[in-house]
mmCIF file of C-alpha atoms in Angstrom:
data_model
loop_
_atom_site.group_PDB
_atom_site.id
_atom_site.type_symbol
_atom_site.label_atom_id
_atom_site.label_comp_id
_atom_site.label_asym_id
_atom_site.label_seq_id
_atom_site.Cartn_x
_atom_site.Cartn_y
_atom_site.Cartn_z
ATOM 1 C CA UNK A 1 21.033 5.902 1.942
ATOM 2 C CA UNK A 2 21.363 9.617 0.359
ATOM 3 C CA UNK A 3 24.984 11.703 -0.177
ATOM 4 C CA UNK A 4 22.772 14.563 1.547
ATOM 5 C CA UNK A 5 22.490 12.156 3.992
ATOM 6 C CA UNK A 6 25.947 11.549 4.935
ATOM 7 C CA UNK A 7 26.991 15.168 4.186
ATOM 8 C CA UNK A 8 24.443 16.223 7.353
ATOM 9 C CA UNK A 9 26.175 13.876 9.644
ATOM 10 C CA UNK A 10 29.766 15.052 8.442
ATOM 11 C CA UNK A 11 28.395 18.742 8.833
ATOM 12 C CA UNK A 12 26.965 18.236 12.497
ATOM 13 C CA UNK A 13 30.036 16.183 13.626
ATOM 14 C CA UNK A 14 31.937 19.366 12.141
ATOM 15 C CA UNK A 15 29.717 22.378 13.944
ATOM 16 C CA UNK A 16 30.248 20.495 17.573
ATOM 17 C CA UNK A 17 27.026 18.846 17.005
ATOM 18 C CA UNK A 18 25.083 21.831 17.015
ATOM 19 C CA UNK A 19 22.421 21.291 14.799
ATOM 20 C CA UNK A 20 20.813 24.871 14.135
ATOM 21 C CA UNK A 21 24.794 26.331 13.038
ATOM 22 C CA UNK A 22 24.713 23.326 10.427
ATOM 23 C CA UNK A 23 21.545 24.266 9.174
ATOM 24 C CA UNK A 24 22.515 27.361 8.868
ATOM 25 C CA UNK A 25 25.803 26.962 7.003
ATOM 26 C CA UNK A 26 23.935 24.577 4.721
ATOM 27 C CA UNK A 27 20.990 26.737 3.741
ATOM 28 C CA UNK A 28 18.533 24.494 5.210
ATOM 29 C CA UNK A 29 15.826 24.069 7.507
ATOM 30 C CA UNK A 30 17.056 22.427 11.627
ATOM 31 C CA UNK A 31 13.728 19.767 11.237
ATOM 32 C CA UNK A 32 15.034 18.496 8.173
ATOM 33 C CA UNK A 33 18.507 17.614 8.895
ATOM 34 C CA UNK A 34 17.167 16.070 12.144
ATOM 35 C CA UNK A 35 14.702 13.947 10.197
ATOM 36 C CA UNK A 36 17.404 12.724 7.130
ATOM 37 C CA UNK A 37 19.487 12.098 10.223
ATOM 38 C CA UNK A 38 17.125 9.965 12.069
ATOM 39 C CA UNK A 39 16.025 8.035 8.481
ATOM 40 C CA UNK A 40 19.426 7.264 8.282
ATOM 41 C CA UNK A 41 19.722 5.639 11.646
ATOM 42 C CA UNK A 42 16.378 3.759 10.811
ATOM 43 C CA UNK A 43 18.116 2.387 7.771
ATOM 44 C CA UNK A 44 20.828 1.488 9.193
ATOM 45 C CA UNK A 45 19.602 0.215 12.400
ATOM 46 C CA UNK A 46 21.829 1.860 14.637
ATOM 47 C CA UNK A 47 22.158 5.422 16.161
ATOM 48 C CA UNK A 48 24.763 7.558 14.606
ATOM 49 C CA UNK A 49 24.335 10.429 17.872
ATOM 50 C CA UNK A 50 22.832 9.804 21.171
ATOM 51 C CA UNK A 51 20.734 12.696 22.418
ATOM 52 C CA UNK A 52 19.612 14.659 25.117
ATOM 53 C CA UNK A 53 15.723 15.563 23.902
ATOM 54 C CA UNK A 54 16.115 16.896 20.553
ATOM 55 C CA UNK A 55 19.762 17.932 20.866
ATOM 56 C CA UNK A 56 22.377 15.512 20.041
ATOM 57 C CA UNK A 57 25.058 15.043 23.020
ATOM 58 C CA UNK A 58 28.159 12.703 21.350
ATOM 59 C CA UNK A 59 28.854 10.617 18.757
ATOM 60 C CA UNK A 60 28.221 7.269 19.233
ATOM 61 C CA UNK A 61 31.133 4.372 18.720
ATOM 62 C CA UNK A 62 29.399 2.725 15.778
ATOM 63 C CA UNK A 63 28.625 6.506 15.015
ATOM 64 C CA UNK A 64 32.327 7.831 14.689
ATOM 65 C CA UNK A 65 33.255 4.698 12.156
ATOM 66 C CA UNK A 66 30.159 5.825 10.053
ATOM 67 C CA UNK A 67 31.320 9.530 9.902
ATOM 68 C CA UNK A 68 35.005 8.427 9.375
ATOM 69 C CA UNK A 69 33.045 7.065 5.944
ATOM 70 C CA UNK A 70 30.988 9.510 5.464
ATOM 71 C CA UNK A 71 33.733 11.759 5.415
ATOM 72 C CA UNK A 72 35.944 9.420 2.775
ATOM 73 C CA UNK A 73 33.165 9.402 0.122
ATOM 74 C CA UNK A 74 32.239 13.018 0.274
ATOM 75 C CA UNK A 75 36.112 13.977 -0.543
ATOM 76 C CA UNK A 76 35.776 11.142 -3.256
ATOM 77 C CA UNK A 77 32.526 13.384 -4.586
ATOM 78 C CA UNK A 78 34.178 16.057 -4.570
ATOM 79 C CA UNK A 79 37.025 14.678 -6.432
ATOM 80 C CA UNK A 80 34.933 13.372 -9.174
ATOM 81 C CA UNK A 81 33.300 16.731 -9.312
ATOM 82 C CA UNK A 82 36.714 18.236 -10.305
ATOM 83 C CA UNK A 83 37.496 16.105 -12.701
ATOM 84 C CA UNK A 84 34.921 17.173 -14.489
ATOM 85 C CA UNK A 85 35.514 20.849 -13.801
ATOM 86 C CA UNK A 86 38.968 20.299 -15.583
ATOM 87 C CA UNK A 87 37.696 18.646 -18.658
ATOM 88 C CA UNK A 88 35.343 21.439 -19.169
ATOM 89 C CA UNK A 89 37.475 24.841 -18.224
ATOM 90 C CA UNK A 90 40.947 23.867 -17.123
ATOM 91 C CA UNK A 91 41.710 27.425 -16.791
ATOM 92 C CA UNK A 92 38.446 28.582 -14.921
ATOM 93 C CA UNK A 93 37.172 27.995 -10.879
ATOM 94 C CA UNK A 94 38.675 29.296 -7.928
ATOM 95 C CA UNK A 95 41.408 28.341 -5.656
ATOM 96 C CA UNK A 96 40.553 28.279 -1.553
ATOM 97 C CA UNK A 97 44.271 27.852 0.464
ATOM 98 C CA UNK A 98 44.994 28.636 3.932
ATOM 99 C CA UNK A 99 48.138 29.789 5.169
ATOM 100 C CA UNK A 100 49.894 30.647 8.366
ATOM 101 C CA UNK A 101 51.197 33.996 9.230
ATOM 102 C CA UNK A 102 54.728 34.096 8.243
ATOM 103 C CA UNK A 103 54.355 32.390 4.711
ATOM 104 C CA UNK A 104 51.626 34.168 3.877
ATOM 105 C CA UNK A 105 52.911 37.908 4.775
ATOM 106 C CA UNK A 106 56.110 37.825 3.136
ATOM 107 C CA UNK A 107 56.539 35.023 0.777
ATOM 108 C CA UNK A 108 52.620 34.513 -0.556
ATOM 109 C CA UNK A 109 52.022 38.134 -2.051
ATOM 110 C CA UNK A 110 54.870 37.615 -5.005
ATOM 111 C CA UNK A 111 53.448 33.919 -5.887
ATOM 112 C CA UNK A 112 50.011 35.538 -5.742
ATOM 113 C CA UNK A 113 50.510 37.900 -8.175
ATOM 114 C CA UNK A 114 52.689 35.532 -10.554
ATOM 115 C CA UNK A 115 49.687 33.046 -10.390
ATOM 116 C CA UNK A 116 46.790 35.774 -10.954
ATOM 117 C CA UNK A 117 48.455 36.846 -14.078
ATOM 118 C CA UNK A 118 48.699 33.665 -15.488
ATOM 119 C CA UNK A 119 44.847 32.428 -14.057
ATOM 120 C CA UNK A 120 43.114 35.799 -14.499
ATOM 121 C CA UNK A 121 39.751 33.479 -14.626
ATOM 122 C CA UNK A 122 40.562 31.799 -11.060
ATOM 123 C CA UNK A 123 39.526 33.448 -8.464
ATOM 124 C CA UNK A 124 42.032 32.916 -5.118
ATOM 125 C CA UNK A 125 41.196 32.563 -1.530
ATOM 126 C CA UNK A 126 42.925 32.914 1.097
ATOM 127 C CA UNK A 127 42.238 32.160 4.815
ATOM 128 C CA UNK A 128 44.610 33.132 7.517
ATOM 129 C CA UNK A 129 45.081 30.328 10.488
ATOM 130 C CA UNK A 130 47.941 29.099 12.962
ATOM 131 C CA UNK A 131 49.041 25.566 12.185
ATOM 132 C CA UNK A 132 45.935 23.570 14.164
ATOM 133 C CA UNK A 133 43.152 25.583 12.459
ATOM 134 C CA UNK A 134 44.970 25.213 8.760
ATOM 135 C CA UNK A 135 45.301 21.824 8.994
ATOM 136 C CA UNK A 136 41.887 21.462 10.237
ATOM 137 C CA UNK A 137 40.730 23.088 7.708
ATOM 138 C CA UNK A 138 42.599 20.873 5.085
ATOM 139 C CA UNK A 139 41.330 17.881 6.888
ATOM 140 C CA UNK A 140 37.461 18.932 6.750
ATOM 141 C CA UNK A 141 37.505 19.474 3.006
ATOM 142 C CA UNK A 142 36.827 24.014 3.611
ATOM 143 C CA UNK A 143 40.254 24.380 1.195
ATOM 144 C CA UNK A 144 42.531 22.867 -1.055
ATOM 145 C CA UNK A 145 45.610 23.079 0.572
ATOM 146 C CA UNK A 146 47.555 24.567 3.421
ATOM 147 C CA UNK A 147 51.023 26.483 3.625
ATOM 148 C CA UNK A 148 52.053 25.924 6.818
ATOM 149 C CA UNK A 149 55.727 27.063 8.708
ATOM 150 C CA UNK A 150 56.803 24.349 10.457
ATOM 151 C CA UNK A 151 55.021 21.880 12.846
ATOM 152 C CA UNK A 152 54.108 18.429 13.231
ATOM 153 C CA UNK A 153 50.516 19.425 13.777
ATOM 154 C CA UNK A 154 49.966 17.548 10.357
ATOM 155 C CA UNK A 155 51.403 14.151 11.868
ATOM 156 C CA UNK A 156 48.026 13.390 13.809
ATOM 157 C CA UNK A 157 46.081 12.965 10.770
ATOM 158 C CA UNK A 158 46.467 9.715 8.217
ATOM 159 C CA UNK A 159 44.529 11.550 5.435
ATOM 160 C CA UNK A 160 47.104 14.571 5.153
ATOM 161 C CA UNK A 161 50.064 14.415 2.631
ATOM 162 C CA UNK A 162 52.909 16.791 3.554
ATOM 163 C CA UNK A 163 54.911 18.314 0.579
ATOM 164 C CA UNK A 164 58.416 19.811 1.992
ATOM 165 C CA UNK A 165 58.534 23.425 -0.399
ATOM 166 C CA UNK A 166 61.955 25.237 1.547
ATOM 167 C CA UNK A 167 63.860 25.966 4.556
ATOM 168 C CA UNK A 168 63.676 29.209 5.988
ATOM 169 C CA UNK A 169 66.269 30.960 8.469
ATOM 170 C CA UNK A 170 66.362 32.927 11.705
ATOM 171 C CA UNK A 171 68.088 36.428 12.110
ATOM 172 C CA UNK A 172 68.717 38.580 15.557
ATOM 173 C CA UNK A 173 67.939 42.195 14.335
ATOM 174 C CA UNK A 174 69.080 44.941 16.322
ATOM 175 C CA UNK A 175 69.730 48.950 15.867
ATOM 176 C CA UNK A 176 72.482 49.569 13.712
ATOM 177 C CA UNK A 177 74.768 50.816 16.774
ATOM 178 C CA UNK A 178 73.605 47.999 18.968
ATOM 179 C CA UNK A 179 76.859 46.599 20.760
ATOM 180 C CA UNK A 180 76.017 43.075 18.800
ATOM 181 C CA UNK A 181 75.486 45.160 15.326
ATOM 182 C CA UNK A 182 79.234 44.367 14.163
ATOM 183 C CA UNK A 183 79.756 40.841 15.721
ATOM 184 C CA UNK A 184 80.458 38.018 13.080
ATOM 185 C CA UNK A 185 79.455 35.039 14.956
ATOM 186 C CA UNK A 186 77.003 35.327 17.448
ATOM 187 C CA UNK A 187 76.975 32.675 20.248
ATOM 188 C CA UNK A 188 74.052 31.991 22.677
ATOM 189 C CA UNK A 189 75.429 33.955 25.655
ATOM 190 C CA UNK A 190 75.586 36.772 23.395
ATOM 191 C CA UNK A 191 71.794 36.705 23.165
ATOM 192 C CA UNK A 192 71.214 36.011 27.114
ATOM 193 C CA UNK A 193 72.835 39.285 27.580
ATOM 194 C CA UNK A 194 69.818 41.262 26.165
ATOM 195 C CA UNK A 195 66.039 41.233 26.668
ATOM 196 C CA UNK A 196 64.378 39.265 23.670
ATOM 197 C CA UNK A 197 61.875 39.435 21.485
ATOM 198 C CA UNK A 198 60.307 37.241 19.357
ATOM 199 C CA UNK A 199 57.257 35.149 18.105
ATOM 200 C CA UNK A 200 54.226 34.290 20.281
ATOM 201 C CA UNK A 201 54.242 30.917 22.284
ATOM 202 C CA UNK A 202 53.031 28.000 20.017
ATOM 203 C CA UNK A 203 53.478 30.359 17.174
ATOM 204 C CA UNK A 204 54.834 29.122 13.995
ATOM 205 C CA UNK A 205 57.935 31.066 14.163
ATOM 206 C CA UNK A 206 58.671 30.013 17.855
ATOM 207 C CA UNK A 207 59.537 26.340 18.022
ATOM 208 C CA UNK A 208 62.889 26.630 17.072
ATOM 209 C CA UNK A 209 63.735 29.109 19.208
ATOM 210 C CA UNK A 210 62.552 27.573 22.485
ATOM 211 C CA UNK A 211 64.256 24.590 20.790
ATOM 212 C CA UNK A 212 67.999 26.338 20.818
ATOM 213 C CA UNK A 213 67.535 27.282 24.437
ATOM 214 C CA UNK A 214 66.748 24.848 25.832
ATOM 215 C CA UNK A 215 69.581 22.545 23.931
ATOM 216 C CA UNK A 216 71.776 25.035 25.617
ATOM 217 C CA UNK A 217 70.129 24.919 29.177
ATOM 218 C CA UNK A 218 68.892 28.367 29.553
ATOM 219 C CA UNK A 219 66.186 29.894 30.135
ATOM 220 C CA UNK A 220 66.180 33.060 28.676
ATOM 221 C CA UNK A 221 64.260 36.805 29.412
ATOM 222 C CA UNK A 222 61.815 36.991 26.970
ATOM 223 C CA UNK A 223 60.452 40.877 27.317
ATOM 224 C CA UNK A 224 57.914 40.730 24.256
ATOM 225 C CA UNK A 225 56.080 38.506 21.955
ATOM 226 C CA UNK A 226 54.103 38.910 19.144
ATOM 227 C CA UNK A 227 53.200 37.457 15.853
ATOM 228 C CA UNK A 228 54.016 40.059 13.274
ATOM 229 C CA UNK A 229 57.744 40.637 12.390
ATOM 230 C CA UNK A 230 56.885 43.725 11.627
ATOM 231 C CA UNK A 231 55.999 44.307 15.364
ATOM 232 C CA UNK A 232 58.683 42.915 16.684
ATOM 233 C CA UNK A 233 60.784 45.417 14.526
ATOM 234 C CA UNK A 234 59.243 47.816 16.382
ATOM 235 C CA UNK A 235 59.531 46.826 19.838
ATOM 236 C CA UNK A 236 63.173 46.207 19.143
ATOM 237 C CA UNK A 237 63.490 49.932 17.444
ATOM 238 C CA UNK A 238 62.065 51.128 20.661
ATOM 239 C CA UNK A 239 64.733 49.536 22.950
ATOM 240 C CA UNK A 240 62.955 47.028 24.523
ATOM 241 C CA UNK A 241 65.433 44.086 23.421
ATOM 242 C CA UNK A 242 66.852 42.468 20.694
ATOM 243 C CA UNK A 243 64.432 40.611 17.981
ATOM 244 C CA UNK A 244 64.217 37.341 16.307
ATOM 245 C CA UNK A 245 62.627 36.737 13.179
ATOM 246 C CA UNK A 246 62.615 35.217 10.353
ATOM 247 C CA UNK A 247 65.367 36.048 8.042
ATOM 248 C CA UNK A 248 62.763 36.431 5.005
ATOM 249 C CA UNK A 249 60.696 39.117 7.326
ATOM 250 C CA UNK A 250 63.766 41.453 7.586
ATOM 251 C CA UNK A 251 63.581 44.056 4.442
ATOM 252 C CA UNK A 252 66.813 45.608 3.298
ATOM 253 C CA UNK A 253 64.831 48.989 1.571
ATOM 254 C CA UNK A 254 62.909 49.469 4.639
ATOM 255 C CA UNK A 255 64.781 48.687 7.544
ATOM 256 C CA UNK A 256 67.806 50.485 6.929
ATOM 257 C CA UNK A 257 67.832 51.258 10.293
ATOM 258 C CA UNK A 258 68.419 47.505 11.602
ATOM 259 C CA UNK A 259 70.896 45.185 11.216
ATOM 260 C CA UNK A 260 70.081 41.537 10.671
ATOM 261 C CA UNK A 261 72.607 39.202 12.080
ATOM 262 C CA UNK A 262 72.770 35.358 10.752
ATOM 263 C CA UNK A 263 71.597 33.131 13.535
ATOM 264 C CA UNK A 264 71.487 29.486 11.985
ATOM 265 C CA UNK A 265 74.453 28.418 14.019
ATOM 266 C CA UNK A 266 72.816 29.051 17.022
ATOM 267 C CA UNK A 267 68.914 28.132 15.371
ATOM 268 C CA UNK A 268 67.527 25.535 13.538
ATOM 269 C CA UNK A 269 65.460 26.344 10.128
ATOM 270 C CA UNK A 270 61.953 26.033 9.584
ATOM 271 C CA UNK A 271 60.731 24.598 7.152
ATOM 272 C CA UNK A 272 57.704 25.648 5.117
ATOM 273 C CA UNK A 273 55.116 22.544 3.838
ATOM 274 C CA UNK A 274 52.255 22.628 1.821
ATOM 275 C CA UNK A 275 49.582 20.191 3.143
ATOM 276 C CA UNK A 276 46.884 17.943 0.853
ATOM 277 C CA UNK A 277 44.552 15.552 1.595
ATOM 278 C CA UNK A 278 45.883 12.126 0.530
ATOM 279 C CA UNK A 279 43.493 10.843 -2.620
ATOM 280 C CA UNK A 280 42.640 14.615 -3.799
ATOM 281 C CA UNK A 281 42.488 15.471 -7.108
ATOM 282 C CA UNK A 282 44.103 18.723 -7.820
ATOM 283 C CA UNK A 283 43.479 20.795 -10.844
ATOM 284 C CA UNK A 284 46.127 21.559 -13.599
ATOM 285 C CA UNK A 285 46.387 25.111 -12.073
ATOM 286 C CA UNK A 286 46.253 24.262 -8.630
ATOM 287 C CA UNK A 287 49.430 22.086 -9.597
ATOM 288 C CA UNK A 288 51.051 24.926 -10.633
ATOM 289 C CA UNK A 289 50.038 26.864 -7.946
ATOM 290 C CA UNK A 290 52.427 24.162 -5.808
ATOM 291 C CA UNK A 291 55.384 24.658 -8.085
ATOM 292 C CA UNK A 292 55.595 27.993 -7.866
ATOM 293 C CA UNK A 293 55.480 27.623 -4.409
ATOM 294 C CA UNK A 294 59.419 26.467 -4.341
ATOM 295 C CA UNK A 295 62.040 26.134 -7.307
ATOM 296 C CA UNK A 296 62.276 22.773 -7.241
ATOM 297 C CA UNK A 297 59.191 20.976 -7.564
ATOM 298 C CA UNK A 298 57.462 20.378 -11.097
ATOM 299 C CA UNK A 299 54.102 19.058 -12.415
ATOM 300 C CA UNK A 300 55.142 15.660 -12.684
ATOM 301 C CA UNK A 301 56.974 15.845 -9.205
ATOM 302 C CA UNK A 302 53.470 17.059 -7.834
ATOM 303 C CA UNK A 303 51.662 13.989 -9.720
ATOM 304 C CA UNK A 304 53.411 12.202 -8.557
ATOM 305 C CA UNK A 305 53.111 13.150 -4.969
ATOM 306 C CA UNK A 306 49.605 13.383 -5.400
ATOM 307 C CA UNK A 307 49.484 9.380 -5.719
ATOM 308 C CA UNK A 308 51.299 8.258 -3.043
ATOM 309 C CA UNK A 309 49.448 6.238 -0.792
ATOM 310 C CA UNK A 310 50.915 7.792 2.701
ATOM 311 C CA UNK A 311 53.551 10.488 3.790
ATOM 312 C CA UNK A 312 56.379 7.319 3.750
ATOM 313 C CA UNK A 313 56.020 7.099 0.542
ATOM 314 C CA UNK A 314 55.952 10.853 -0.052
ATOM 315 C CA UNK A 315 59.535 11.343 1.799
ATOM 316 C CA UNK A 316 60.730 8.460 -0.098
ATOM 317 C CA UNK A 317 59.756 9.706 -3.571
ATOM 318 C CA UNK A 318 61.407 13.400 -2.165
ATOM 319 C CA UNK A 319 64.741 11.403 -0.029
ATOM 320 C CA UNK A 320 67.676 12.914 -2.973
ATOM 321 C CA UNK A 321 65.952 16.265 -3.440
ATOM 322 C CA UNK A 322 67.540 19.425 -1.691
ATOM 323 C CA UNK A 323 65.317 21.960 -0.353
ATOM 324 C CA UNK A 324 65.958 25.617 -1.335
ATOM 325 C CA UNK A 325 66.741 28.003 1.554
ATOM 326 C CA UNK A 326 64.895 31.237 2.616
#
């Protein structure tokens, strides 16, 4: 049994058993994945994929188990790899995160910068994703870590660790002489009064709102949707309704001609987590990279984290600490 071996399986589970795209991504020739695959099966003395001709249809039972494996020791690889990256240039290698929309247009640009100057030898990148794809992504071994606002996407998978990094708040933004521009406390049937606007369905920044209204038992006229802030700003600049947004997306310099009213009494916070696979090892900077991420969170708090055996004993180790709001 070969590493290159197991990596072809994981691969081809991973392309939706298309054998030709895994070739591809891995720089290699189609015959000769199909042959390490089938000298695998030979060894083993089962079949990993059941198969139409040459093309491979599912995964067999005994076949999902092996790749569940497969998939283990090539993150365990890959750990042992890094360890030895740190030893040698704890300073040097790159960084690969993926974030979701809202963290990563308005709070990811300032930790960015603070890290670059710091790392000028690590070289950062960042993929854009909504919560499925990040985690996904996280899960396969393509990045390091996710930044994800607020789901429970994560819950589905054993091998993820969730790290709580801050809550973030709603506002209702309207025109400055909108009829709600001057209210101090805003109740729901305020907002039912107006056409809304706000964050895509299934969109990071929506849950919480469909949440509120439907606590309340209405069903409210949303008139627009999208999943830039900065769009809904627009739409609501135009007339076409009131917005909600996140409170960090609303810019005091820029949008002097809003007004962003305080809606957490009528909408739960986000929160914003940072997502690892359980058993990684993280290098010194990447560490750092985490504690910047919030103000509360240190290199020993991360180590820490980093050990723990499951997410129970994550919110354990994390029960007395108060999370910093946005």
């Amino acid at each position: 049994m070969k590493l290159q071996q197991l990596r072809y399986i994981w691969e081809v589970v991973h392309h939706n058993l298309n054998v030709s795209a895994t070739a591809q991504s891995l720089f290699t020739s189609q015959p000769g994945i199909s042959k390490q695959i089938r000298l695998l099966e030979d060894e083993l003395g089962v079949e990993i994929f059941t198969r139409n001709g040459k093309h491979f249809t599912q995964v067999t039972p005994v076949g999902e188990k092996i790749v569940e494996k497969a998939g283990k020791i090539l993150k365990v690889v890959e750990s042992i790899k890094r360890v030895s990256q740190e030893f040698h240039s704890h300073n040097k290698g790159a960084l690969s995160l993926v974030s979701t929309h809202i963290y990563a247009k308005y709070q990811l640009p300032g930790i960015i910068n603070q890290f670059a100057k710091k790392y000028p030898e690590v070289a950062l990148h960042l993929h854009h994703g909504n919560i499925e794809q990040a985690v996904n992504m996280v899960v396969n071994n393509q990045v390091d870590f996710a930044i994800i606002a607020d789901n429970s996407m994560y819950r589905i998978h054993n091998d993820i660790i969730v790290i709580p990094c801050y809550h973030w708040e709603y506002g209702i933004i309207v025109p400055k002489h909108h009829p709600l521009a001057d209210k101090k406390i805003l109740t729901i049937e305020d907002l039912i009064k107006y056409p809304l606007i706000t964050y895509v369905q299934n969109g990071s920044g929506r849950v919480h709102v469909d949440d509120a209204f439907e606590k309340a038992g209405i069903n409210p006229h949303i008139a627009f949707t999208a999943a830039d802030a900065d769009v809904i700003k627009t739409y609501v600049r135009l007339g076409l309704g009131i917005g909600i947004i996140a409170r960090m997306a609303f810019d005091k310099t820029a949008d002097t001609d809003l007004v962003c009213l305080d809606a957490s009494p009528l909408i739960a916070s986000g929160t914003v987590h940072i997502c690892i696979r359980s058993g990684s090892f993280l290098r010194g900077f990447m560490i750092d990279f985490i504690t910047m991420c919030t103000n509360y969170l240190t290199k020993e708090l991360v180590e820490n984290i980093i050990y723990c055996n499951n997410q129970e004993e994550v919110n354990k180790l994390l029960h007395d600490l108060k999370l910093p709001k946005f």
